[in-house]
Coordinates of C-alpha atoms in Angstrom, one line a residue:
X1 CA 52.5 13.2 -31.5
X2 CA 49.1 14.1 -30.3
X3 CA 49.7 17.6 -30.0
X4 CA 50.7 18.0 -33.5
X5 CA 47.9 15.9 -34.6
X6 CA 46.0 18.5 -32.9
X7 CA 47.4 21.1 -34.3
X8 CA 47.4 19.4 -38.0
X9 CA 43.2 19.3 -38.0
X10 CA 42.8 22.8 -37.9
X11 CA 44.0 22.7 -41.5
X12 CA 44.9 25.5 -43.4
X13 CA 42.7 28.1 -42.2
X14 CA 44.9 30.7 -44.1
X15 CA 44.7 34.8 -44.1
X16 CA 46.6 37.7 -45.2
X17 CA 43.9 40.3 -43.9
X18 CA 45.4 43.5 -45.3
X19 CA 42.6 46.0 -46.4
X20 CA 44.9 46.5 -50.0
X21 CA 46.5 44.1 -51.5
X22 CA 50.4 44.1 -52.1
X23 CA 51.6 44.9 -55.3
X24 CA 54.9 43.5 -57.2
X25 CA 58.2 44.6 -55.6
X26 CA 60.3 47.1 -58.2
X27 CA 62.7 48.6 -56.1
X28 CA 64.7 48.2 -52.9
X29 CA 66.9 50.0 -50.9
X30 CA 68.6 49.7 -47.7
X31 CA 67.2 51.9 -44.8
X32 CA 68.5 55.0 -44.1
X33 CA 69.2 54.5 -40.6
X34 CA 72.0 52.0 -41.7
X35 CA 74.2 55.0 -42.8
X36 CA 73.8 56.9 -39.8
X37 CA 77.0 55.0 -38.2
X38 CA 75.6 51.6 -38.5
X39 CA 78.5 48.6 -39.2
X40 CA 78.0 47.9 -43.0
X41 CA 76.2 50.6 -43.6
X42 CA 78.6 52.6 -45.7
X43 CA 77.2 55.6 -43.9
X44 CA 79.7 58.4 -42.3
X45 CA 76.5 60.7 -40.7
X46 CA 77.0 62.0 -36.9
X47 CA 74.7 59.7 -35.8
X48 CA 73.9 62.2 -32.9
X49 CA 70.1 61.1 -31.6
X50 CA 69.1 60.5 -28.2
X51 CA 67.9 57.0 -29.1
X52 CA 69.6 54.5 -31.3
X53 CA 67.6 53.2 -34.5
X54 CA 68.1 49.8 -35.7
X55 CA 69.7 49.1 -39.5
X56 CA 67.1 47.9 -41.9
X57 CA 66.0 47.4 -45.7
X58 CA 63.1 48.6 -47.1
X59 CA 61.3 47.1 -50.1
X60 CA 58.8 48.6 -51.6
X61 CA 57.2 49.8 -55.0
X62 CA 58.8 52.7 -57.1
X63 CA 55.8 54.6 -58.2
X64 CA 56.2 58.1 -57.1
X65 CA 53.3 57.3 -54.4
X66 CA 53.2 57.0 -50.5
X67 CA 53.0 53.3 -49.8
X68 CA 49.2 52.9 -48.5
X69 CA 51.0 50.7 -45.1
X70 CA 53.8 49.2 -43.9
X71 CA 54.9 45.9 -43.0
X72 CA 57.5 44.5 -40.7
X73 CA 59.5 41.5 -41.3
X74 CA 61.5 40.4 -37.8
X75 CA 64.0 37.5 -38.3
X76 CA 64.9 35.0 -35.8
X77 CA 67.2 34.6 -33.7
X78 CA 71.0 34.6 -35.2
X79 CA 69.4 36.0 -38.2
X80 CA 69.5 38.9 -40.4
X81 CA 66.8 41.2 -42.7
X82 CA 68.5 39.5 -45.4
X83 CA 67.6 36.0 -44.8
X84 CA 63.9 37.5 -45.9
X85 CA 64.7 39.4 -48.8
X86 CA 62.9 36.8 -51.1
X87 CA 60.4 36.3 -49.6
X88 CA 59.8 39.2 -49.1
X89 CA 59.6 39.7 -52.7
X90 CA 57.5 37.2 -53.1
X91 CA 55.0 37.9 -50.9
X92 CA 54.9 41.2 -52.4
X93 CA 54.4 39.8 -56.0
X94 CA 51.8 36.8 -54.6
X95 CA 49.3 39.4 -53.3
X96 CA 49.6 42.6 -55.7
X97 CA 46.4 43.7 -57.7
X98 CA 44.6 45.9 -55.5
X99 CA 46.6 49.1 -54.7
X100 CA 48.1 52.0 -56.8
X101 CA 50.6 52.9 -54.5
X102 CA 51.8 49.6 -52.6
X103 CA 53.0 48.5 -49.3
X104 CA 56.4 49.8 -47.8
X105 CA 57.9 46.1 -46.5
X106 CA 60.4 46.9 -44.1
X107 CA 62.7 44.0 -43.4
X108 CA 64.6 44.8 -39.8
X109 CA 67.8 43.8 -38.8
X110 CA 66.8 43.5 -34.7
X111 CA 69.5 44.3 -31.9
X112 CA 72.9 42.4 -32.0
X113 CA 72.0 40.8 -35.3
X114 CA 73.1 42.2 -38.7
X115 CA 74.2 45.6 -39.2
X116 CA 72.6 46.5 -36.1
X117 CA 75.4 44.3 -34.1
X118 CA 77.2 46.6 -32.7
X119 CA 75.4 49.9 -32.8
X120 CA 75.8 52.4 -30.5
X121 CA 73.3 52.8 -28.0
X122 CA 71.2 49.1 -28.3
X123 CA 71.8 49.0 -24.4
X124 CA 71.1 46.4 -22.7
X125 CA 69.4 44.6 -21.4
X126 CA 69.0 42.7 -24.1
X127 CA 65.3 41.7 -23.8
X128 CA 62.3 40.9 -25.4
X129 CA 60.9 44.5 -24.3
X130 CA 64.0 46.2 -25.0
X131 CA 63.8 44.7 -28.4
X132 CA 60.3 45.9 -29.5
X133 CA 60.9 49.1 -28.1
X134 CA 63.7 49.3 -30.6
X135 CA 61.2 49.1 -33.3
X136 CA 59.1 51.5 -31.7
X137 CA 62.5 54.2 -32.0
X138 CA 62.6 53.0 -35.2
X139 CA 59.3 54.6 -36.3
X140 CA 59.6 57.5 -34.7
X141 CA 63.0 58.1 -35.8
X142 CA 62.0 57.8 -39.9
X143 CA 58.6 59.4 -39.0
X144 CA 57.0 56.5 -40.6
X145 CA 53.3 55.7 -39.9
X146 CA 53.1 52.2 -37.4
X147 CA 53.1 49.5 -38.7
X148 CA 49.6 47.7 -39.9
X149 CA 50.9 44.1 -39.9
X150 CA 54.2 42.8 -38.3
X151 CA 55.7 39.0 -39.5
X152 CA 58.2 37.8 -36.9
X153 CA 59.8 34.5 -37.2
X154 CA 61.2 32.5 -33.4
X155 CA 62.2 34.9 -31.6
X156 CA 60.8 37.8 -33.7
X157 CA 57.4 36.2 -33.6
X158 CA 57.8 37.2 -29.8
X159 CA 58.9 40.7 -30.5
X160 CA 56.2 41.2 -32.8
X161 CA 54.0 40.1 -29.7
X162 CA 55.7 42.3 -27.0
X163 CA 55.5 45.0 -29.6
X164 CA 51.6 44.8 -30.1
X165 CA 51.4 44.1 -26.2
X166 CA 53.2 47.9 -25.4
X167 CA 50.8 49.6 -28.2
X168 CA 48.1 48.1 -26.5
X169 CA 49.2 49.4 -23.2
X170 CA 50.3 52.9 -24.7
X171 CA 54.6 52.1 -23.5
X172 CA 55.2 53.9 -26.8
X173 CA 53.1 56.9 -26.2
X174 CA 49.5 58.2 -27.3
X175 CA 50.2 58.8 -31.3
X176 CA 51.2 55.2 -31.3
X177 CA 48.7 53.0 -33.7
X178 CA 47.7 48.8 -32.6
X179 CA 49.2 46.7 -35.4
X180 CA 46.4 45.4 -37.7
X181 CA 48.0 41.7 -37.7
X182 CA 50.9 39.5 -36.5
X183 CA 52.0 36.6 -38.0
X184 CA 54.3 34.7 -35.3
X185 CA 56.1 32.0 -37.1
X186 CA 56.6 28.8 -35.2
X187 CA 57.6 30.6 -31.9
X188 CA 56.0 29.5 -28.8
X189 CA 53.9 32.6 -27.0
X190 CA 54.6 31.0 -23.7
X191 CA 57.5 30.2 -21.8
X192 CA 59.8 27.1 -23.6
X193 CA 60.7 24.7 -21.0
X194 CA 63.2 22.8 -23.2
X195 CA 63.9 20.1 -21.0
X196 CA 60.4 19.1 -22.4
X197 CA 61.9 19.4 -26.2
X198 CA 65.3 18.0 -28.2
X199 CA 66.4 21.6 -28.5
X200 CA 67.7 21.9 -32.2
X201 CA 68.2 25.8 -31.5
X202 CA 70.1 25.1 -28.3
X203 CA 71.9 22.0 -30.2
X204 CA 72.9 24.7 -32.9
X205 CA 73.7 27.5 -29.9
X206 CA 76.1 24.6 -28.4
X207 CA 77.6 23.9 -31.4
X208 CA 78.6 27.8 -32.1
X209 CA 79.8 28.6 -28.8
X210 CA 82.3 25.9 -29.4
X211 CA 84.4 27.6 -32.5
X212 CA 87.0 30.0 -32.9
X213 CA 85.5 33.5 -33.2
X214 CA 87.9 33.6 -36.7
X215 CA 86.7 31.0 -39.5
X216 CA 88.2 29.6 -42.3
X217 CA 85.6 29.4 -45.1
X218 CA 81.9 29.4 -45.3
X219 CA 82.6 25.6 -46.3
X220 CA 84.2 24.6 -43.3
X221 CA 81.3 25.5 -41.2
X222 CA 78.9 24.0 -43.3
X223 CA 80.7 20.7 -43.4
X224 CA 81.1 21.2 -39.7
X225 CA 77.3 21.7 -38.9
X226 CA 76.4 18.7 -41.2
X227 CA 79.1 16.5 -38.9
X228 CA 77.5 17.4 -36.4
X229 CA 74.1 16.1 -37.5
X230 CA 72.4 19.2 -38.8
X231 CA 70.6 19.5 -42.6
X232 CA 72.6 20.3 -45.2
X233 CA 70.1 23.6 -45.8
X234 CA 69.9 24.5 -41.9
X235 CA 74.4 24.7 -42.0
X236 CA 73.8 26.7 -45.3
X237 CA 71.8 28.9 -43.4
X238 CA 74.2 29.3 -40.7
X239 CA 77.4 30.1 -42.6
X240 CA 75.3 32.7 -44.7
X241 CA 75.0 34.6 -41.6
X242 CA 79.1 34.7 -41.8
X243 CA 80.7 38.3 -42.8
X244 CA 84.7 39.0 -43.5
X245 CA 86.6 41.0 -41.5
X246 CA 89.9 42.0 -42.9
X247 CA 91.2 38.6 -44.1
X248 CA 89.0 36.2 -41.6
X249 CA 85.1 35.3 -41.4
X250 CA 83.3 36.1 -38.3
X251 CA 79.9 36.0 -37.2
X252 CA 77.6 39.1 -38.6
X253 CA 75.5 38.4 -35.0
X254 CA 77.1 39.1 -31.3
X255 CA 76.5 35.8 -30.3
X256 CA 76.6 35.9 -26.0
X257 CA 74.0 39.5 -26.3
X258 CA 71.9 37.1 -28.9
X259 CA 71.9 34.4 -26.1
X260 CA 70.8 36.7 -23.9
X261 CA 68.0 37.9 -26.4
X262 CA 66.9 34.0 -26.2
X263 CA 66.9 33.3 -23.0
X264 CA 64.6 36.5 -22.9
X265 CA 62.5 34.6 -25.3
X266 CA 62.0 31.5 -23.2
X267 CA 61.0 33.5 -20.4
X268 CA 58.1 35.4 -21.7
X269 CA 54.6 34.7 -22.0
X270 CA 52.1 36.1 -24.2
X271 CA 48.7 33.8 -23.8
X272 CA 46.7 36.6 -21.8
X273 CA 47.5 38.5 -25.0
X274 CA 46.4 35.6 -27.3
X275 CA 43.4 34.9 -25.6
X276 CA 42.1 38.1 -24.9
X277 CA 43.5 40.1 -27.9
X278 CA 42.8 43.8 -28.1
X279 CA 40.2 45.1 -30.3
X280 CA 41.3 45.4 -34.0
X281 CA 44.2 42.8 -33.5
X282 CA 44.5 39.5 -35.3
X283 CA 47.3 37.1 -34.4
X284 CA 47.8 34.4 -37.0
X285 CA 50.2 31.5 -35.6
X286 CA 52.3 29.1 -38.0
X287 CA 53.0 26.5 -36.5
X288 CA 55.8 24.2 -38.3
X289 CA 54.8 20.5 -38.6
X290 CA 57.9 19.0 -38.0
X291 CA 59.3 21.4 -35.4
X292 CA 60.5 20.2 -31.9
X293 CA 59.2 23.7 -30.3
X294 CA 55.6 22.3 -30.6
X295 CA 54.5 20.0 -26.9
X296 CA 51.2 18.5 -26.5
X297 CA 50.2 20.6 -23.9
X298 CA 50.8 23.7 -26.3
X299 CA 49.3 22.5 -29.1
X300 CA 46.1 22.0 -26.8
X301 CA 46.2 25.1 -25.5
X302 CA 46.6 26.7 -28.9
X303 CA 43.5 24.0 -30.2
X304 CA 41.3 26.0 -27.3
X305 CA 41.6 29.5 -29.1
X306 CA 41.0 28.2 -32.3
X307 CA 37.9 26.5 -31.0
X308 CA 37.0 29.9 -28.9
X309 CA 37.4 31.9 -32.0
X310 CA 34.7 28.9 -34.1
X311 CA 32.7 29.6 -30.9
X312 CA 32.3 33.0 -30.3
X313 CA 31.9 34.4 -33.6
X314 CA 32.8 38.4 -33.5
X315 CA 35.2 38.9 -30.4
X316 CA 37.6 42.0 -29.4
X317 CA 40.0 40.6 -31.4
X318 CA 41.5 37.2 -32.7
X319 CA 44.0 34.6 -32.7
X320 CA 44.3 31.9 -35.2
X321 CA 46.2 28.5 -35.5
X322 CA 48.1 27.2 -39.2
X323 CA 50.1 24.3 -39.7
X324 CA 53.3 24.7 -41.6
X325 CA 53.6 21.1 -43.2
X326 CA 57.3 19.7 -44.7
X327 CA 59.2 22.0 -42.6
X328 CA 61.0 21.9 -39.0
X329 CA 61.8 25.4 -36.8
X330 CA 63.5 27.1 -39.9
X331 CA 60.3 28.2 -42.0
X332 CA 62.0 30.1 -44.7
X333 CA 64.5 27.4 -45.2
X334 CA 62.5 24.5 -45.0
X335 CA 59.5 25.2 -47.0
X336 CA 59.6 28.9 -47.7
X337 CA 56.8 27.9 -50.7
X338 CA 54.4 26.6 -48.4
X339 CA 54.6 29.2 -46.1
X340 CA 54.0 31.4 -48.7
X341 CA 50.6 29.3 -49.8
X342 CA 49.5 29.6 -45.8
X343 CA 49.5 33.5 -46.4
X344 CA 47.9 34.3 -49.5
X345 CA 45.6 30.7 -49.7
X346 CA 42.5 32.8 -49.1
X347 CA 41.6 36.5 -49.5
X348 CA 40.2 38.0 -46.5
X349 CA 39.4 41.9 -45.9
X350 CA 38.6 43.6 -42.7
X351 CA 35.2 45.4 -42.1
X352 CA 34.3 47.9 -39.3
X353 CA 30.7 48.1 -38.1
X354 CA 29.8 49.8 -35.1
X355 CA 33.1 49.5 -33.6
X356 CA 33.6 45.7 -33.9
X357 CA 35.8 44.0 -36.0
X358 CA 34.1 41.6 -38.7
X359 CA 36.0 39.1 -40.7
X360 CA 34.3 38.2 -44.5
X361 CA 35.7 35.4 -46.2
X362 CA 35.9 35.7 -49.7
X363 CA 37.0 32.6 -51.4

């Protein structure tokens, strides 16, 4: 297709611009605002706040330090923060050298999905806004510092960018900080139009609507999915996201508040923010090779920044395009290796002179 040919000749043009370097993961823990009342948390608090916090894991090194910065992790739709554990991990291990303390990773189970299905308080409606401004609770509710670089995959590639958006535009008040850097993993910044695509996350959405909400094994809806035309490693993904109730399986997700969450996704647009980024941001897009969300007139569009950003040298901020080869929509299941490559390929750090941003490549 001649938009992913497009996309494909911008090569690997890869980054991980932290300032420090993330060192080797030797602990994890789950989040503490999973046993405040959350589903799985094994928490009995009085989870008593004014705002709801979503579940989450935290990885991080054991040192007796303060991590120097924090990273989010935002799965995709029908996911969970466990889907990301590894790589996670191995992300952590990949870039470790330079810091004595290390990063905090925080891996976030987003509303309806994971032990945050079902929460208290996750009002709806359920919305890409709503969604980032749960992170934003989040924050303030563990008194963390704000994040420096959020990852979100699909549909958290777009609350990663709605996120960044409202710091921008100072939603979440004046002590909030502009991310450093999003990664948005093969999710479209504009509004999907899928009668222009063959719709493999509908196809899966249609496929899920149809079942009992009671399974009978995680086996049966493997061999179910794979009937049904889907990769073997895709149906393995979806039953993983299965939890047991009592005696049955059900899904750890709410399914029709997740739909809603989606059809939130397809609605929003974020190329204003892409193409005139704030100062100090940097958006890094993966784009998968063999994924159906990717149209010509997309992959143009997202062609133009990249050329802008070759043109105009230091800007406000900037947005960059990467192609994700050997893998389809799913990134971590697909070709979780080479999207680890993509972010650790080169070493870049981040410099500050006279109030602009200057990007030094050090290969």
């Amino acid at each position: 297709m001649a938009g992913q040919r497009r996309l494909a000749a911008l090569g690997h043009r890869c980054l991980f611009s932290f300032s420090i370097a993330l060192r080797p993961v030797l602990g994890f823990r789950i989040g503490e605002s999973a046993a405040l009342g959350f589903p799985g948390g094994g928490g009995k608090g009085d989870f008593s706040r004014a705002v709801a916090t979503l579940a989450y894991e935290e990885i991080s090194v054991v040192e007796g330090n303060s991590p120097v910065g924090t990273a989010f992790i935002l799965h995709g739709l029908l996911g969970s923060a466990r889907n990301w554990r590894s790589f996670a991990r191995k992300l952590a291990s990949s870039l470790a050298d330079a810091s004595p303390s290390g990063w905090r990773m925080v891996l976030v189970d987003l509303r309806n999905h994971g032990r945050s299905a079902g929460a208290s308080g996750l009002d709806p409606p359920h919305d890409m806004v709503n969604t980032a401004m749960d992170l934003a609770n989040l924050v303030k509710s563990q008194k963390w510092t704000w994040p420096d670089v959020v990852i979100g995959h699909s549909m958290g590639g777009k609350v990663a960018l709605e996120f960044a958006k409202s710091c921008a535009g100072g939603d979440y008040g004046v002590s909030v900080a502009l991310p450093k850097q999003l990664w948005v993993l093969d999710s479209v910044p504009g509004e999907v139009v899928t009668e222009n695509i063959d719709g493999e996350v509908e196809g899966v959405l249609k496929i899920l609507r149809s079942l009992p909400p009671w399974l009978p094994s995680r086996k049966w809806v493997v061999d179910h999915m794979v009937h049904h035309g889907f990769s073997k490693s895709l149906s393995e993904w979806i039953a993983s996201n299965l939890k047991k109730e009592g005696e049955h399986l059900t899904w750890a997700f709410d399914l029709p508040a997740a739909i809603d969450m989606f059809n939130s996704y397809k609605e929003k647009c974020y190329w204003d923010l892409l193409e005139h980024p704030p100062a100090g941001l940097r958006v890094e897009i993966v784009c998968a090779e063999n994924s159906d969300r990717w149209t010509p007139q997309v992959a143009a569009r997202l062609d133009s920044l990249a050329n802008r950003w070759q043109s105009d040298g230091i800007v406000k901020g900037k947005t960059r395009v990467h192609v994700l080869p050997k893998s389809g929509h799913w990134v971590h299941v697909d070709n979780p290796n080479g999207l680890l490559d993509i972010m650790i390929h080169n070493r870049h750090t981040m410099q500050v002179d006279n109030g602009e941003d200057e990007v030094r490549c050090d290969e």
